[in-house]
Each structure stands twice: as structure tokens, then as C-alpha cells.
XYZ file of C-alpha atoms in Angstrom:
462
model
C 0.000 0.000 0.000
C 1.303 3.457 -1.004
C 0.911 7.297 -0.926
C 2.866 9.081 -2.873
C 3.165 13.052 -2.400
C 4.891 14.729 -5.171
C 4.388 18.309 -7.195
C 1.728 17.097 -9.306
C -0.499 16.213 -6.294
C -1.005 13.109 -4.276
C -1.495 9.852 -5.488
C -2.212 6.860 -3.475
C -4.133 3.350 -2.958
C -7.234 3.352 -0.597
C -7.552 2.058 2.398
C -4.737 1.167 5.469
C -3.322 3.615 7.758
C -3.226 7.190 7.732
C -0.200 8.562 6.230
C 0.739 5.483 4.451
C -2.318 5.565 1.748
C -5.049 7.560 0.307
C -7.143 7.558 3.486
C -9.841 10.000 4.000
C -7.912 11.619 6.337
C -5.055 12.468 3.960
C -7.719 13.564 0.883
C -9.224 16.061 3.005
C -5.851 17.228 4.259
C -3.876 17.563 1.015
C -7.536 19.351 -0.367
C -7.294 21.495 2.350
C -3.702 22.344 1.538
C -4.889 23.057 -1.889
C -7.918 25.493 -1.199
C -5.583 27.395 1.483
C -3.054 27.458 -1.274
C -5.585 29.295 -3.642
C -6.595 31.809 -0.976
C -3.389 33.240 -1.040
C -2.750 33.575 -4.545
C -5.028 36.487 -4.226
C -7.995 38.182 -1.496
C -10.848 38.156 -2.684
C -14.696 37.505 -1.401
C -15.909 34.947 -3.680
C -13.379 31.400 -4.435
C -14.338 28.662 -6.920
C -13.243 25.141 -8.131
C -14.202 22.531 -10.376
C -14.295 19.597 -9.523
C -14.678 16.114 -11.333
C -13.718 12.243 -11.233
C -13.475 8.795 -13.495
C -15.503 6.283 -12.706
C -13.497 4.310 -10.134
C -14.822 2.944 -6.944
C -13.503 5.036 -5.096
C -14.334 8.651 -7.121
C -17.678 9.313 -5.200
C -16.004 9.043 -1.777
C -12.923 10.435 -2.598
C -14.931 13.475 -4.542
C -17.374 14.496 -1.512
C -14.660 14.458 0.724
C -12.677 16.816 -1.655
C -15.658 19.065 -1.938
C -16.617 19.306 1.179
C -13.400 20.408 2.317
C -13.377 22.588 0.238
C -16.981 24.261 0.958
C -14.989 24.375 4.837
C -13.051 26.582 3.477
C -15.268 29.292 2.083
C -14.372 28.067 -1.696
C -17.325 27.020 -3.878
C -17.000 24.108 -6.077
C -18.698 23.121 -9.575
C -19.300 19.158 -9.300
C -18.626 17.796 -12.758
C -19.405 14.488 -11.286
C -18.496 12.237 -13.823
C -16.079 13.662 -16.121
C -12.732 13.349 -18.058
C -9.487 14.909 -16.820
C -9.533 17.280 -20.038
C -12.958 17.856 -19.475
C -12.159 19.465 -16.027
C -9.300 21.373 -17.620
C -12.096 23.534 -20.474
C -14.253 23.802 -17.374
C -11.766 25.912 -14.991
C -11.317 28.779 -17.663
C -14.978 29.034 -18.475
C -16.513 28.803 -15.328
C -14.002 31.643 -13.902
C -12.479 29.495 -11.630
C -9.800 29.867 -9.249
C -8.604 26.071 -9.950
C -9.646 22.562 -10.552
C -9.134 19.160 -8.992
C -9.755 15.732 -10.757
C -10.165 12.709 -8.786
C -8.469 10.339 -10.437
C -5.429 7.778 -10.373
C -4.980 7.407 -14.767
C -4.102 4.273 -15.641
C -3.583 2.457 -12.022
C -5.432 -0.014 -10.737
C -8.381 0.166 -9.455
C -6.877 0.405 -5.530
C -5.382 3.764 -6.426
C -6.940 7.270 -6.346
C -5.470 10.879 -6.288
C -5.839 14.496 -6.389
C -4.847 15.794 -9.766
C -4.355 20.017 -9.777
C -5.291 22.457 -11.912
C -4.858 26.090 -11.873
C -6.620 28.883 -12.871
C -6.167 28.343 -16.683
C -7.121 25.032 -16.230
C -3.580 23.127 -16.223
C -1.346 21.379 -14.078
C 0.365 23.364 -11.399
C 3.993 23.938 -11.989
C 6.942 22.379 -9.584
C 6.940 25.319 -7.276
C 3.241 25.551 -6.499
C 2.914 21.883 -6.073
C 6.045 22.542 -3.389
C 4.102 25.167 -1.492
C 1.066 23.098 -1.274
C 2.727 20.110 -0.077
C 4.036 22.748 2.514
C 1.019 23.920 3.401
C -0.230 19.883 4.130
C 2.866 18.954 6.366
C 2.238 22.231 8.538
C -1.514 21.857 9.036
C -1.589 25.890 8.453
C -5.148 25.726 7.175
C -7.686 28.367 8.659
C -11.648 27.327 7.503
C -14.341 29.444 7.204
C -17.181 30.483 9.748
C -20.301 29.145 9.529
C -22.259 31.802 7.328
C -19.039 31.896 4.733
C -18.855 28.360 4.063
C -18.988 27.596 -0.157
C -21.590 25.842 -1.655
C -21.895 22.762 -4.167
C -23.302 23.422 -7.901
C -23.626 20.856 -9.859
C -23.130 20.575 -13.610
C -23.492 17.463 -15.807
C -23.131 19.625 -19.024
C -19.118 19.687 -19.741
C -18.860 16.859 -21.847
C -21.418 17.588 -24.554
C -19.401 21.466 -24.008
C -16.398 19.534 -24.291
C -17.600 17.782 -27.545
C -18.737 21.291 -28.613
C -15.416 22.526 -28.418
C -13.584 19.918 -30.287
C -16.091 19.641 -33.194
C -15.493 23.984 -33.428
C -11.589 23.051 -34.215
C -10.100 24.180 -37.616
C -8.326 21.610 -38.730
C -11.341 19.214 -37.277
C -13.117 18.228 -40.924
C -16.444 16.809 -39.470
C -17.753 16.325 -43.163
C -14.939 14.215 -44.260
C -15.816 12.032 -41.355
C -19.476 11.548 -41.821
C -18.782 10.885 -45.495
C -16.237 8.455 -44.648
C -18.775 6.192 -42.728
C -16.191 5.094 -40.727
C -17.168 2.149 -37.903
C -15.057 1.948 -34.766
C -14.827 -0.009 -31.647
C -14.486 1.668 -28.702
C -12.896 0.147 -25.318
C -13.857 2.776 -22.160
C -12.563 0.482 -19.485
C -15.544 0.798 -17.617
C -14.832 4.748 -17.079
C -15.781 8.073 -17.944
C -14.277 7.497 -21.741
C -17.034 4.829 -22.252
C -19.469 8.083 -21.872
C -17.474 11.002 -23.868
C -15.610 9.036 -26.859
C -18.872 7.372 -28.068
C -20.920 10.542 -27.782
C -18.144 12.389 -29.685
C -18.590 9.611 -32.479
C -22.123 9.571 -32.602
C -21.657 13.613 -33.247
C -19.187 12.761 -35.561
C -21.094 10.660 -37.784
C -19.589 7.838 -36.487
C -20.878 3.972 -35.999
C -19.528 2.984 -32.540
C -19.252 -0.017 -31.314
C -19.108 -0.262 -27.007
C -17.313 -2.388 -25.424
C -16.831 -2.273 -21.740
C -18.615 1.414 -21.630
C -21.243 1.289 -19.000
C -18.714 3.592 -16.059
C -18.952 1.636 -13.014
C -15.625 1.622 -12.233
C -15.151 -2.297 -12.727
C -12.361 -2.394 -14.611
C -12.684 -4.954 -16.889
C -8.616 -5.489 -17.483
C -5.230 -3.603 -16.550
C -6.553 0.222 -17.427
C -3.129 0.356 -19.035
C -3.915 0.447 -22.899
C -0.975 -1.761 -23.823
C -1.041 -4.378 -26.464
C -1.434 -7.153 -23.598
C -4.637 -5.730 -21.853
C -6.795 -5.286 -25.244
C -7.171 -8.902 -26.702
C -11.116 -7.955 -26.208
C -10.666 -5.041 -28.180
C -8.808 -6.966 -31.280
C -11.142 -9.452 -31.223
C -14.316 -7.159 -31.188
C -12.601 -5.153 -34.187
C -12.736 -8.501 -35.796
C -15.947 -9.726 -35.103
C -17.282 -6.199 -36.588
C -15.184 -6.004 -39.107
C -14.598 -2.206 -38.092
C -12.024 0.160 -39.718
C -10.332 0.220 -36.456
C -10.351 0.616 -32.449
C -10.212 3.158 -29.734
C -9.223 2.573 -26.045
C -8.629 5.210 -24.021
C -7.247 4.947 -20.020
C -10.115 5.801 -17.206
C -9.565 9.444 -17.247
C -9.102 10.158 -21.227
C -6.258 11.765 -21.365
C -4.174 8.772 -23.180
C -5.349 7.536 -26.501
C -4.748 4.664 -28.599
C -5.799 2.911 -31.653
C -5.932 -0.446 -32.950
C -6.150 -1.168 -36.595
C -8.382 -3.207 -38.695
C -6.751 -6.225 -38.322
C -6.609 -6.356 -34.621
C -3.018 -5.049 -34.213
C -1.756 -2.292 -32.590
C -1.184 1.284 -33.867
C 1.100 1.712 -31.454
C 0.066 3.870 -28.278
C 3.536 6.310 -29.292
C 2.474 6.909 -32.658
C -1.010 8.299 -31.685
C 0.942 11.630 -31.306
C 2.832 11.120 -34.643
C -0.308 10.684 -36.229
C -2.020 13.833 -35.109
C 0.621 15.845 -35.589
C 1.258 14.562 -39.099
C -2.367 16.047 -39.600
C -1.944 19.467 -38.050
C 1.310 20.170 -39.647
C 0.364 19.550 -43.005
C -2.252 22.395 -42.587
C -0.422 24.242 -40.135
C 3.565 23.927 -40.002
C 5.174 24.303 -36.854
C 7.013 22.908 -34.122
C 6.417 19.847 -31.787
C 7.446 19.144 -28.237
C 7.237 15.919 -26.623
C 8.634 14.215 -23.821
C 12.183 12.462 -23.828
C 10.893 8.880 -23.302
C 8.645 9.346 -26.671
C 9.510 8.113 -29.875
C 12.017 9.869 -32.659
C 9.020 9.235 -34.840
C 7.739 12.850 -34.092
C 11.194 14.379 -34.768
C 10.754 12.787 -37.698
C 7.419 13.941 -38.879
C 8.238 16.958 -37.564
C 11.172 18.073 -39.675
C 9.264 16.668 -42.437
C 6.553 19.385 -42.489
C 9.855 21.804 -41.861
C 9.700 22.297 -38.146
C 11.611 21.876 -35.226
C 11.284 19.008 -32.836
C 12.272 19.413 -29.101
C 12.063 17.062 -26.189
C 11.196 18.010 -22.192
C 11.492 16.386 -19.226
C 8.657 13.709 -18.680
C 5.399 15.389 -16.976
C 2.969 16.974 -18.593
C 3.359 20.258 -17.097
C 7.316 19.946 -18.770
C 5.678 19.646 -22.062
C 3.507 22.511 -22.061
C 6.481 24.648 -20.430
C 7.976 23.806 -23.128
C 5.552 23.951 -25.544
C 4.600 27.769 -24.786
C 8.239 28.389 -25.104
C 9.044 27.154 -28.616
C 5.321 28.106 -29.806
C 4.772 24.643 -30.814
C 1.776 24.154 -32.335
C 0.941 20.312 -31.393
C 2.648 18.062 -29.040
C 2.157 15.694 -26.207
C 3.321 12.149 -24.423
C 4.408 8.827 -26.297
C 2.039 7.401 -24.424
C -1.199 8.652 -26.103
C -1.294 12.064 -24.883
C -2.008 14.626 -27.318
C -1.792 18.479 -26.629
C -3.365 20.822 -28.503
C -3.535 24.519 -27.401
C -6.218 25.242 -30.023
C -7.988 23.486 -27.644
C -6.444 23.759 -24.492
C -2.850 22.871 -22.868
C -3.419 19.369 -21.603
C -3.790 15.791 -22.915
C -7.113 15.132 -24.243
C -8.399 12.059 -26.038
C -11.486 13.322 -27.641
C -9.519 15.908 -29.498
C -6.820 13.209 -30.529
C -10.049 11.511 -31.676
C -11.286 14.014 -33.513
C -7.846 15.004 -35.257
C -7.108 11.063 -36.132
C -10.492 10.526 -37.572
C -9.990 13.542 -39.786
C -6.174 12.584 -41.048
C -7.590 9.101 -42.138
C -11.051 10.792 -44.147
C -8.093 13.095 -45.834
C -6.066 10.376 -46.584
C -7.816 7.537 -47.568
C -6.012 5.138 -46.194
C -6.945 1.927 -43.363
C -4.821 2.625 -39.893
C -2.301 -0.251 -41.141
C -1.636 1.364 -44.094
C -1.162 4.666 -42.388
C 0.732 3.171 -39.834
C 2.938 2.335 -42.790
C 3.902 5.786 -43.585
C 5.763 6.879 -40.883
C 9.115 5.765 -39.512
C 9.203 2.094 -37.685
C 10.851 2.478 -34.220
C 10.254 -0.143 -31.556
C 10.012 0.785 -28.294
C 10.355 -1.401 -24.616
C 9.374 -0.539 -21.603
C 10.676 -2.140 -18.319
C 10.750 -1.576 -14.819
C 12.479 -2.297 -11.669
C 10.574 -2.033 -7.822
C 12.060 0.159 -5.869
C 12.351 -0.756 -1.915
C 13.050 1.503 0.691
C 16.859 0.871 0.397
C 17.512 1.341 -3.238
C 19.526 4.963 -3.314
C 17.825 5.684 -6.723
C 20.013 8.789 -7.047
C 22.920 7.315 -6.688
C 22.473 4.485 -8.955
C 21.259 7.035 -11.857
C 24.807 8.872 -10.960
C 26.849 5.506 -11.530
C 25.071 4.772 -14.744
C 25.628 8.239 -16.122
C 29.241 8.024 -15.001
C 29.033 4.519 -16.707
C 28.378 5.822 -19.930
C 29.731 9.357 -19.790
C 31.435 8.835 -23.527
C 28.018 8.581 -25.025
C 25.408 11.592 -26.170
C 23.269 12.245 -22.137
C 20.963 14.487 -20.980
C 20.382 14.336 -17.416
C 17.308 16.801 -17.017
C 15.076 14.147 -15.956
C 16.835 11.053 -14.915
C 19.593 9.726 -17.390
C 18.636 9.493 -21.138
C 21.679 7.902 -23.467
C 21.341 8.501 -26.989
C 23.173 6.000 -29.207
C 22.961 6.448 -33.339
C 20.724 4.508 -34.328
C 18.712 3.822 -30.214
C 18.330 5.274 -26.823
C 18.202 4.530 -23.461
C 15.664 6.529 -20.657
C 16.397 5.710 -17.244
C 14.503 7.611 -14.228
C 12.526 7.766 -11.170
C 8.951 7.913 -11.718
C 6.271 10.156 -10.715
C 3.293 8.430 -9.781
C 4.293 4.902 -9.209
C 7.680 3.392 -6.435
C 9.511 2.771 -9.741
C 12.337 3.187 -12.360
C 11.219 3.150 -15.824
C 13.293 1.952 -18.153
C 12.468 3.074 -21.607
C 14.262 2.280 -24.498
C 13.824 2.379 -28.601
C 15.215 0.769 -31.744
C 14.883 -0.070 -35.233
C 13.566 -3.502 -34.535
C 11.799 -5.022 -31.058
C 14.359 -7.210 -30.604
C 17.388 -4.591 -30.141
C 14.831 -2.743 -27.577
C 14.226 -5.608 -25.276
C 18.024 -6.303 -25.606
C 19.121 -2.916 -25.062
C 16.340 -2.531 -21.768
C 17.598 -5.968 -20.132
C 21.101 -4.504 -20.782
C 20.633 -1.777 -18.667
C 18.366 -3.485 -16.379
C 21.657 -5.814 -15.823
C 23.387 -3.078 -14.993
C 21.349 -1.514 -12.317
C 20.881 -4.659 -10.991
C 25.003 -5.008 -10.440
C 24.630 -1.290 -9.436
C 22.618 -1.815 -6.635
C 23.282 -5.366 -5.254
C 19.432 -6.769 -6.266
């Protein structure tokens, strides 16, 4: 059982001992922390936050402890209910909130939960505000409101179909092409929140979807990781219906991937590649994603004559980055798109939307398209951490290890070979190190990712 506090909020699995997991204890202290944190940004009479959750077990708990808290404090709160994580993000900006906070734990099990924030424009807070916050929890200096200033609870159940509204109003989003295309697609919502918003977006689309594990109760009906070997229900359901291709998305919708007519996978890194192949041929610019994603975007990229640069892993590193170089798409390798047309954070309906228009253009089936862009292979591994392993220092040995080779060390150790690299580092949301590494063929991926696995191991004694 775990709780893990970082910058981007706190993340943790439910149940156990105060302190040690996502009790309700900790949620309403860390939401707290959060509402005191917003108070101070600025004085004012009147505070409000959105809130919203995925459809894990835990989400109605979790989200009326969070909102109550927050109504403790004075701050009044917009209850999304059931919602996507990018559908809380569009909310904060149009509602004229002072923040957001979505409960959910992305693609973890369904023991974990957590307190995703959002500022005032509706994205992730940055390093520094996450630090203050976490200060603000450890030194219990929260002050709550008397009893004729406490907030009160609206509820709204309209931000999806606004949500939908939003990404059908996109330029480069060519909702004619689609219809005529008569597309069919199968659609995996792992029991969430996408099992409500990605076949509603279809169906506005033009669209035939097919639903498979949609209804959002929370049981997840396989890992909620959409990797190749949790989705042998989707390949076989693409199958069955003989459908142009599938969709899965992870409980809170903010990773995307596809599955093509034959039952095979995409491949979750070249969701990105794909929808940024579409926006730069209409709109040239550059991309940004995250140094464990695939060259496949450089490649695109520099293709449509742009400039391709990579951040540190996070989301809020990408759009940092993003708003820095002006890039004009970009995202994760691992299905998150970013589009600030839309809105600076990962969103699966608008990677929907974007996808479905590239392939009307095109007129191509996914495994032909997939066919156009560069074949890299990509494996990723992992290694438990335990309370002993000095993760630092064994990142410090390996960089010293291979100190002759092209590193960057802004997140972790990444080692760029010619024709391969290497990713090594410390998760975020999970007691882990990722290892991440890519090739021309699968083969010299999983070679290269035991390699360093082997190494580590030595490293470390384990």
C-alpha cells in the first residue's frame, strides 16, 4: 500500500493507515492544503473550483470528501461528477475558476486514487506551487471558514457535450470528411468516464460505434493500461465487426490509442505522430514531446519543416515547453495529445477528432497509415524500488558509466546512441524506475532494456 506526495499532487491506494495511503484523512488534508493554497494567490470575497472524477470505486467518496473540504473553506465548487481529466481542464477557464481538482489515479489499478491540480487556466500546477502546497499539508496551516461563509456545491453534468462542442469547433477538425467516410469503430472505455465522452463524440461525428466495456462503473474490466497485452477484447471485437479500427482510451481520457483493422496495434507512441502529421500539413510548426517518446515525431516533424524538441517527462514539462518554442501540437508517447487550439493538456477526444480527420483526408486503413511513418520499436521495463535502493545514486553511476556517449540528465539519465536510446529515471506516480528504451527492430529494444536493467541490478546489489 502506497501514498505518494509529489508536485503534481497526491497519489495513493485506498484504504490502510493514515499517512501510508489515500485515506480519508489524507484527501481532506492535502484538499485542504490546496484550497488554502488558492486563498493566497489572491484576497478576494468569492473562491471557486471545479471539480470532477473517473468512474473508479472510489471517485464518489474520494470526490465528496474533496468538496466538502473545500466548501470548509469558504471556496465554492462546480461538481462535474463524472467527467474526463480534459474535461475538467475547459471547465476551470470558463466557469471563472480559481482552480480545478480531478479525482483520479490514470491508468492504475483500481486500488489507487489521487488528487490531480489544476490552476486557474485550467492546467497542471507547476513544480513550485505543487512545493508550497505540499508545505502547506505537512504544517496543518489551514484556517476554515465560519459558519455563514462556508462555499456551496453546484452541480453541472453539461461539460462533456461542451467539451464535444469545443472539439467539433476546431479548424483543422473536418467533421464532413468524417461523416462521409462512414467510418465504424470499436471503442474500449474500461468501464470509465471514456465509455461516456468518446462514443458521444462519435455519434456527433457521424460515427458507428461499437461499445465495449462502456457502461462507467468503475469495474475495470482489465489492466486500465492500454498496452497491447490488456486489449485482446478489443482486437477481437474489431474482428468480429469487421470495423475500420479501435479506440481505447485509459479511465480518465487523457491517453489515446488505436488499434487497426486487423486487430493489431497502432502503437500507443504513434497516436501523437499521427495527429501531428495532420496538423502540420495544414499548419507547419514545431512539436514538443517528452524524452521517453519516440524519434518518430522528430521525424514527422522536420518533415513538415519544423523543429522538434524534447522536455522532461510530466505533462506540465511539455507545455512549459511547448509555450516556449510556440509549438503548435505536441504531447506524451504514451497517447497524450496536446493541442492549445484546444487547451494545454492531454485530451483524447480531441486526438479523436484530429485522427479521424487525417484518415477521411487520406484515404487510407490505420495499417496502411501506420505504414507511412518511420518504424521504431520501443520497450518498456521496470524495476521495484524498496526503501533501500539509493535511486540517485544508482542514476549517478550509470551516467558516469556511460559518460562517452550523447546524455541528458534533465530528468533522470537518457543515453542517446545512433541509431537507439536509453531513458532511465525515477517515476512520478508509481515506487519505480522506468526503463524506456527504442530501436529499429523489437528485438534490439528488449536487448538494449535488459542490458541496462543488468546493470542496475550489479549497481545496486538486487
Amino acid at each position: 500500500m502506497t501514498l505518494i506526495k509529489s508536485i503534481s499532487g497526491i497519489r495513493g491506494t485506498i484504504g490502510g493507515a493514515v499517512g501510508e495511503n489515500l485515506t480519508p484523512i489524507d484527501a481532506v488534508k492535502f484538499a485542504a492544503a490546496y484550497g488554502t493554497w488558492l486563498k493566497q494567490q489572491r484576497s478576494k470575497t468569492d473562491y471557486k473550483v471545479v471539480v470532477g472524477r473517473d468512474a473508479r470505486l472510489s471517485g464518489d467518496m474520494i470526490q465528496n470528501l474533496v468538496m466538502n473540504t473545500l466548501v470548509g473553506l469558504g471556496i465554492h465548487v462546480v461538481d462535474l461528477d463524472l467527467s474526463t481529466t480534459p474535461t475538467v481542464e475547459i471547465a476551470v477557464p470558463m466557469e471563472h475558476a480559481d482552480g480545478g481538482i480531478i479525482l483520479t489515479a490514470s491508468h492504475n489499478p483500481k486500488q489507487w486514487n489521487a488528487l490531480k491540480l489544476l490552476n486557474a487556466k485550467g492546467e497542471f500546477l507547476d513544480g513550485a506551487e505543487g512545493q508550497k502546497i505540499l508545505e502547506i499539508a505537512e504544517s496543518d496551516a489551514m484556517t476554515f471558514a465560519e459558519v455563514d461563509d462556508l462555499g456551496e456545491i453546484t452541480k453541472n453534468d453539461a461539460y462533456i457535450d461542451i467539451h464535444i462542442d469545443e472539439v467539433l469547433d476546431l479548424e483543422y477538425v473536418n467533421q464532413k470528411a468524417i461523416e462521409d467516410a462512414n467510418f465504424k469503430v470499436v471503442v474500449d472505455g474500461v468501464n470509465s468516464t471514456g465509455g461516456i465522452a468518446i462514443p458521444l463524440l462519435l455519434e456527433r461525428l457521424g460515427v458507428e460505434a461499437v461499445k465495449l466495456y462502456c457502461d462507467p462503473t468503475g469495474h475495470f474490466p482489465h489492466n486500465p493500461e492500454p498496452l497491447k497485452e490488456h486489449l485482446g477484447d478489443l482486437s477481437a471485437e474489431v474482428k468480429k465487426h469487421n470495423a475500420d479500427f479501435g479506440i481505447v482510451v485509459d479511465p480518465d481520457v487523457d491517453r489515446l490509442a488505436f488499434m487497426d483493422e486487423n486487430g493489431e496495434m497502432f502503437g500507443e507512441e504513434y497516436t501523437l505522430v499521427a495527429c501531428a502529421d495532420w496538423v502540420l500539413s495544414q499548419n507547419p510548426g514545431n512539436t514538443v514531446s517528452n524524452m521517453s517518446s519516440t524519434r518518430a515525431l522528430r521525424d514527422v516533424t522536420e518533415k513538415h519543416g519544423g523543429t522538434y524538441e524534447a522536455s522532461a517527462v510530466g505533462e506540465v514539462n511539455v507545455v512549459t515547453l511547448m509555450k516556449k518554442n510556440n509549438a503548435v501540437i505536441g504531447g506524451e508517447g504514451n497517447g497524450g495529445i496536446i493541442y492549445p487550439e484546444s487547451h494545454y493538456g492531454r485530451d483524447a477526444l480531441v486526438g479523436v477528432a484530429l485522427f479521424l480527420s487525417l484518415l477521411a483526408e487520406r484515404k487510407l486503413s490505420v495499417s496502411e497509415l501506420r505504414k507511412t511513418y518511420t518504424s521504431y520499436f520501443m520497450s518498456k521495463k521496470k524495476i521495484q524500488l524498496t526503501p533501500t535502493l539509493d535511486v540517485d545514486a544508482i542514476l549517478k553511476a550509470m551516467e558516469e558509466k556511460y559518460s562517452k556517449e550523447n546524455l541528458t540528465t534533465i530528468d533522470g539519465v537518457k543515453i542517446d546512441f545512433a541509431e537507439s536510446w536509453a531513458h532511465l529515471r525515477k517515476s512520478n506516480t508509481e515506487p519505480i524506475i522506468r526503463i524506456y528504451t527504442e530501436a529499429k527492430s523489437q528485438t534490439e529494444a528488449d536487448n538494449l532494456a535488459d542490458k541496462i536493467i543488468a546493470e542496475i541490478k550489479q549497481i545496486a546489489n538486487i
